[in-house]
CSV table of C-alpha atoms in Angstrom, one decimal:
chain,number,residue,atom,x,y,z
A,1,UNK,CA,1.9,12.4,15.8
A,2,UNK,CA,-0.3,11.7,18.9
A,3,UNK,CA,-1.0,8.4,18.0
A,4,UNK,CA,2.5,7.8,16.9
A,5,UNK,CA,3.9,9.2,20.9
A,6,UNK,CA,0.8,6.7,22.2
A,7,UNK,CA,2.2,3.5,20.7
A,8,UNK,CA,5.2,3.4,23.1
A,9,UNK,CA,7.6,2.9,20.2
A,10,UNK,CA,11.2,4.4,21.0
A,11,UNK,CA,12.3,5.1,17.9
A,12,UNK,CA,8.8,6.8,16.8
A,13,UNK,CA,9.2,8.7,20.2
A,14,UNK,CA,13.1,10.0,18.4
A,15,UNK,CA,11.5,11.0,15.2
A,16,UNK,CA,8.7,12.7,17.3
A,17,UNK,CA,11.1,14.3,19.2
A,18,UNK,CA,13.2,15.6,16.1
A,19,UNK,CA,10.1,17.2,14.2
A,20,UNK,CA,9.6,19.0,17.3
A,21,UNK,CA,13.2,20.5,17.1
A,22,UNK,CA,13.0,21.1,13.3
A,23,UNK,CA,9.8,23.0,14.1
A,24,UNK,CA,11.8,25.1,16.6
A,25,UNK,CA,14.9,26.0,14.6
A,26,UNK,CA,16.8,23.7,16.4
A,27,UNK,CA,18.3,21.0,13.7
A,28,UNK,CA,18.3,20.8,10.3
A,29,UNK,CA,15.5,18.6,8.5
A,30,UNK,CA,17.4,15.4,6.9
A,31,UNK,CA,16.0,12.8,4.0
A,32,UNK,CA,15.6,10.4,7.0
A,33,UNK,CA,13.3,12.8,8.4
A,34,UNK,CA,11.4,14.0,5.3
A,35,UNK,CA,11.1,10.0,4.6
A,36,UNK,CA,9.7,9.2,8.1
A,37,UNK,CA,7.4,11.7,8.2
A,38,UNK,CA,6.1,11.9,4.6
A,39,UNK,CA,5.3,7.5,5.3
A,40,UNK,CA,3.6,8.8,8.5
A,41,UNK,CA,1.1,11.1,7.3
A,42,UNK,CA,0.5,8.7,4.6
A,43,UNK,CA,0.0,5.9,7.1
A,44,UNK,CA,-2.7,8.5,8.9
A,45,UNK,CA,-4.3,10.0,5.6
A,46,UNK,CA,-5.3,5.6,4.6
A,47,UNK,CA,-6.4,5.3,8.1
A,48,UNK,CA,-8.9,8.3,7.5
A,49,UNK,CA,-9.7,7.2,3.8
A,50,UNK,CA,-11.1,4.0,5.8
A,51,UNK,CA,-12.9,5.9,8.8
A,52,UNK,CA,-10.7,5.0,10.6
A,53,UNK,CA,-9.7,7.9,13.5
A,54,UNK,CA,-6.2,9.5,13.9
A,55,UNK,CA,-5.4,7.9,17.2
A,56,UNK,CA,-5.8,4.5,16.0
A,57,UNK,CA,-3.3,2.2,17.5
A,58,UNK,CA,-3.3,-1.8,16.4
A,59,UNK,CA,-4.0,-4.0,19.3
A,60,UNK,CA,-5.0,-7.3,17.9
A,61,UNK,CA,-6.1,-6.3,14.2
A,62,UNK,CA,-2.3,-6.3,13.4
A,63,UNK,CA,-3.2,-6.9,9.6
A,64,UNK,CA,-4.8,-3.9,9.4
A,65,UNK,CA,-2.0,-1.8,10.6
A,66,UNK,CA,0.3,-3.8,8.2
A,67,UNK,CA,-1.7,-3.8,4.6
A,68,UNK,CA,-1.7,0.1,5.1
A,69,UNK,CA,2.2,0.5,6.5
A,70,UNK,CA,2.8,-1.4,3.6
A,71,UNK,CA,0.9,0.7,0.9
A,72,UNK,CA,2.9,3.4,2.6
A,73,UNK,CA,5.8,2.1,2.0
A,74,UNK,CA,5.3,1.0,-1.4
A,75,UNK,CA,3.8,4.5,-2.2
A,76,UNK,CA,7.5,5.9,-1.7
A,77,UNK,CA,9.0,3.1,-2.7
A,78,UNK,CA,10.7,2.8,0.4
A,79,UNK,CA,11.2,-1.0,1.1
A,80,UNK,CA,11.7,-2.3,4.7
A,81,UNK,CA,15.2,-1.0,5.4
A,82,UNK,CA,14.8,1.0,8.6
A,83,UNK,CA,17.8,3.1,7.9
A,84,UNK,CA,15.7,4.9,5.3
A,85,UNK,CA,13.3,6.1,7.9
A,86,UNK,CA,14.7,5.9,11.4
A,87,UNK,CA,18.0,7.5,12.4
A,88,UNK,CA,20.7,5.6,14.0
A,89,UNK,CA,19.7,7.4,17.3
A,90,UNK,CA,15.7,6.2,17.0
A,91,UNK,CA,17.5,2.8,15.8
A,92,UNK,CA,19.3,2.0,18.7
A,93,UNK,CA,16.6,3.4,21.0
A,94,UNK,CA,14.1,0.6,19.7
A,95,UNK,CA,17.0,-2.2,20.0
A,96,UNK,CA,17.1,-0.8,23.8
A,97,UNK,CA,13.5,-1.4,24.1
A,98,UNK,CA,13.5,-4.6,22.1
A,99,UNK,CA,15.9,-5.8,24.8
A,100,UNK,CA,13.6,-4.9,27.7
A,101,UNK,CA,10.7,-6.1,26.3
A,102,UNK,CA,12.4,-9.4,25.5
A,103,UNK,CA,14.2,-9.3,29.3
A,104,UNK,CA,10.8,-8.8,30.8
A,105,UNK,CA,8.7,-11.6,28.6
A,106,UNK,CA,11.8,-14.2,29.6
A,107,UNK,CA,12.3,-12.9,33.0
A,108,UNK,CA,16.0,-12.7,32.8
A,109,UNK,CA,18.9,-10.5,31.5
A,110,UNK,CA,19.8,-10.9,27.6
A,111,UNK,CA,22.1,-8.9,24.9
A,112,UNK,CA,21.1,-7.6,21.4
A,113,UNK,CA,23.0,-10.8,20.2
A,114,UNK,CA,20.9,-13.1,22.0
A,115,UNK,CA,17.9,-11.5,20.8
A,116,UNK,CA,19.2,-11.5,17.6
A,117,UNK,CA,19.8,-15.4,17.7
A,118,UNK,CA,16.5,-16.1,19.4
A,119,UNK,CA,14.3,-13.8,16.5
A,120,UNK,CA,16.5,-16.2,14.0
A,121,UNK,CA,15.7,-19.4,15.8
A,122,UNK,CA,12.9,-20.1,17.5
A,123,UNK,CA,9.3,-20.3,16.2
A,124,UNK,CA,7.6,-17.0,15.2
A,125,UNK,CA,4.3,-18.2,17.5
A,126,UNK,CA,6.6,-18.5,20.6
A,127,UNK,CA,8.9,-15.6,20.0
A,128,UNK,CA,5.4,-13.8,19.6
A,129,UNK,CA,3.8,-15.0,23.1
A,130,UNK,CA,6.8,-13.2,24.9
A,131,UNK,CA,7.7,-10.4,22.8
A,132,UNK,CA,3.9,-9.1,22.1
A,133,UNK,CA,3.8,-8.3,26.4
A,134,UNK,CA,6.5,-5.8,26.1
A,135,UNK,CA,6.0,-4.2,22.6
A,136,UNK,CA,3.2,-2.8,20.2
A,137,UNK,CA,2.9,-4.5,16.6
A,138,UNK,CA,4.5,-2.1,14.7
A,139,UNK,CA,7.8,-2.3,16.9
A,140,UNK,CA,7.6,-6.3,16.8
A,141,UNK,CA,7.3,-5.2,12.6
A,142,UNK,CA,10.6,-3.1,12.8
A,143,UNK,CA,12.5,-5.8,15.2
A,144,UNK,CA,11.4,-9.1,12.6
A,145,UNK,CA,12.3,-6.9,9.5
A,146,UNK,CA,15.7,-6.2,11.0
A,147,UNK,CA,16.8,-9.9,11.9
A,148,UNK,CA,14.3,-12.0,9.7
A,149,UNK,CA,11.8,-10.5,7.1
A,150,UNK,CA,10.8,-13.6,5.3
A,151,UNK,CA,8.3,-14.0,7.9
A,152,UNK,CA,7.0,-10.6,7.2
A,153,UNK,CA,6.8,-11.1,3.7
A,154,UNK,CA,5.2,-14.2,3.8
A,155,UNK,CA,2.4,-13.2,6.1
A,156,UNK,CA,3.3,-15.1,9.0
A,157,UNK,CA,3.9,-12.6,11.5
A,158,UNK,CA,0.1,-11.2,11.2
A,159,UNK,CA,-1.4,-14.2,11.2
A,160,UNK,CA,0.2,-15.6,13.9
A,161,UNK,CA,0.0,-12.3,16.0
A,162,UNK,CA,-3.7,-12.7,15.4
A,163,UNK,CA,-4.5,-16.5,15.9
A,164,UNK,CA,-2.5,-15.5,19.1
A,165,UNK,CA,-4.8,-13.5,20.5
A,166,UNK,CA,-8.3,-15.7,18.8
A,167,UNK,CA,-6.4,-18.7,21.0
A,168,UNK,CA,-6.4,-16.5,24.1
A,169,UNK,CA,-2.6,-16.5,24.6
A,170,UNK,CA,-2.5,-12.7,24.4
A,171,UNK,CA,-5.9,-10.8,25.3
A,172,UNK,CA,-5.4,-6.8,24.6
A,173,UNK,CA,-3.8,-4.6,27.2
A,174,UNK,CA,-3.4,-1.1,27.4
A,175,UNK,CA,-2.8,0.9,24.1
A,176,UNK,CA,-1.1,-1.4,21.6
A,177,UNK,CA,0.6,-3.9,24.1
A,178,UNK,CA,-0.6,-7.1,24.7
A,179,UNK,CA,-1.1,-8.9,28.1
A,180,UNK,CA,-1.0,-12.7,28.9
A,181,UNK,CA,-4.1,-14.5,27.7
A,182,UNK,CA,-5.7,-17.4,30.2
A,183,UNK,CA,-3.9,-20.0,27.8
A,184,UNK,CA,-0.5,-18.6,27.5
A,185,UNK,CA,1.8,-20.4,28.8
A,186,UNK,CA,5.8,-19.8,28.6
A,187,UNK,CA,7.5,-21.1,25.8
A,188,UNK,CA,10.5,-23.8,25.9
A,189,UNK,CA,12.8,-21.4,25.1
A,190,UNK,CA,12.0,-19.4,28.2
A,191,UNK,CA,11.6,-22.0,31.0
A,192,UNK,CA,15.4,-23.2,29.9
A,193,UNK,CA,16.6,-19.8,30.4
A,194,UNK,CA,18.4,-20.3,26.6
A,195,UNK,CA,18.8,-16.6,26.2
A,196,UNK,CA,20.2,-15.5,29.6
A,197,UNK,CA,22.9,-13.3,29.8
């Protein structure tokens, strides 16, 4: 669960938050719970199978993180409906951070509905250049799978989150967020302010 409270995912940081209360006697365990949990340690228990340590956090190998998510997934037959392992409290607390991170990559105020448009519009490589500054992989997974998982399940959002940072656009910033590479530069979208509040 350290890992999980390192990625600076706001809905992870919920479910976190929730164990820690079940633990204590303070709510009830719930099939949401049981589901996000069970998918976590079986997200940790493939990381160790490959060597890989329990603080792992995806930086630029997204396609790492994402073939064993997946497996996870797929091992519960869970699907990518975040209702299944998120609760509506850990839901809305990523939209919240979505929005900031989205705020902060265009540099002006937005709402969930112009987020939603722009994740449905514009080009998966330029939505990636701004969004990848403010959130980790896996929270850029949960956001795409929400409002257009096509690109997921085509491979597109891996790939391009990788020849992203091979490019130099994003270079690898602290824990799982990237920074601006020496070659990014702001997409269309952002210098016409097409978002804005």
């Amino acid at each position: 669960m350290h890992a999980i409270q390192k990625s600076g995912s706001g809905a992870d940081s919920i479910m976190v938050q929730r164990l820690k209360d079940i633990l204590e006697g303070k709510l009830e365990m719930t099939d949401t719970d049981r589901r996000f949990y069970a998918h976590t340690l079986r997200v940790v228990e493939r990381l160790r199978a490959m060597g890989i340590s329990d603080d792992f956090i995806p930086k630029k190998n997204a396609s790492l993180w994402n073939n064993v998510h997946t497996a996870a997934l797929e091992d519960f037959k869970l699907g990518n409906d975040e209702t299944l392992r998120y609760t509506d409290e850990a839901i809305e607390a990523a939209k919240r951070q979505e929005i900031l991170a989205f705020e902060g990559g265009c540099g002006s105020k937005t709402s969930l509905a112009k987020l939603e448009q722009a994740v449905r519009n514009e080009s998966v490589r330029d939505l990636l250049s701004v969004l990848a500054i403010g959130l980790a992989f896996p929270s850029i997974d949960m956001l795409f799978g929400r409002y257009r998982f096509e690109v997921i399940a085509r491979g597109e959002l891996c790939k391009t989150y990788e020849e992203l940072f091979e490019e130099g656009i994003l270079a690898e910033g602290d824990f799982a967020i990237a920074i601006k590479g020496p070659h990014w530069v702001a997409p269309k979208f952002v210098a016409e302010k097409r978002y804005e509040r």
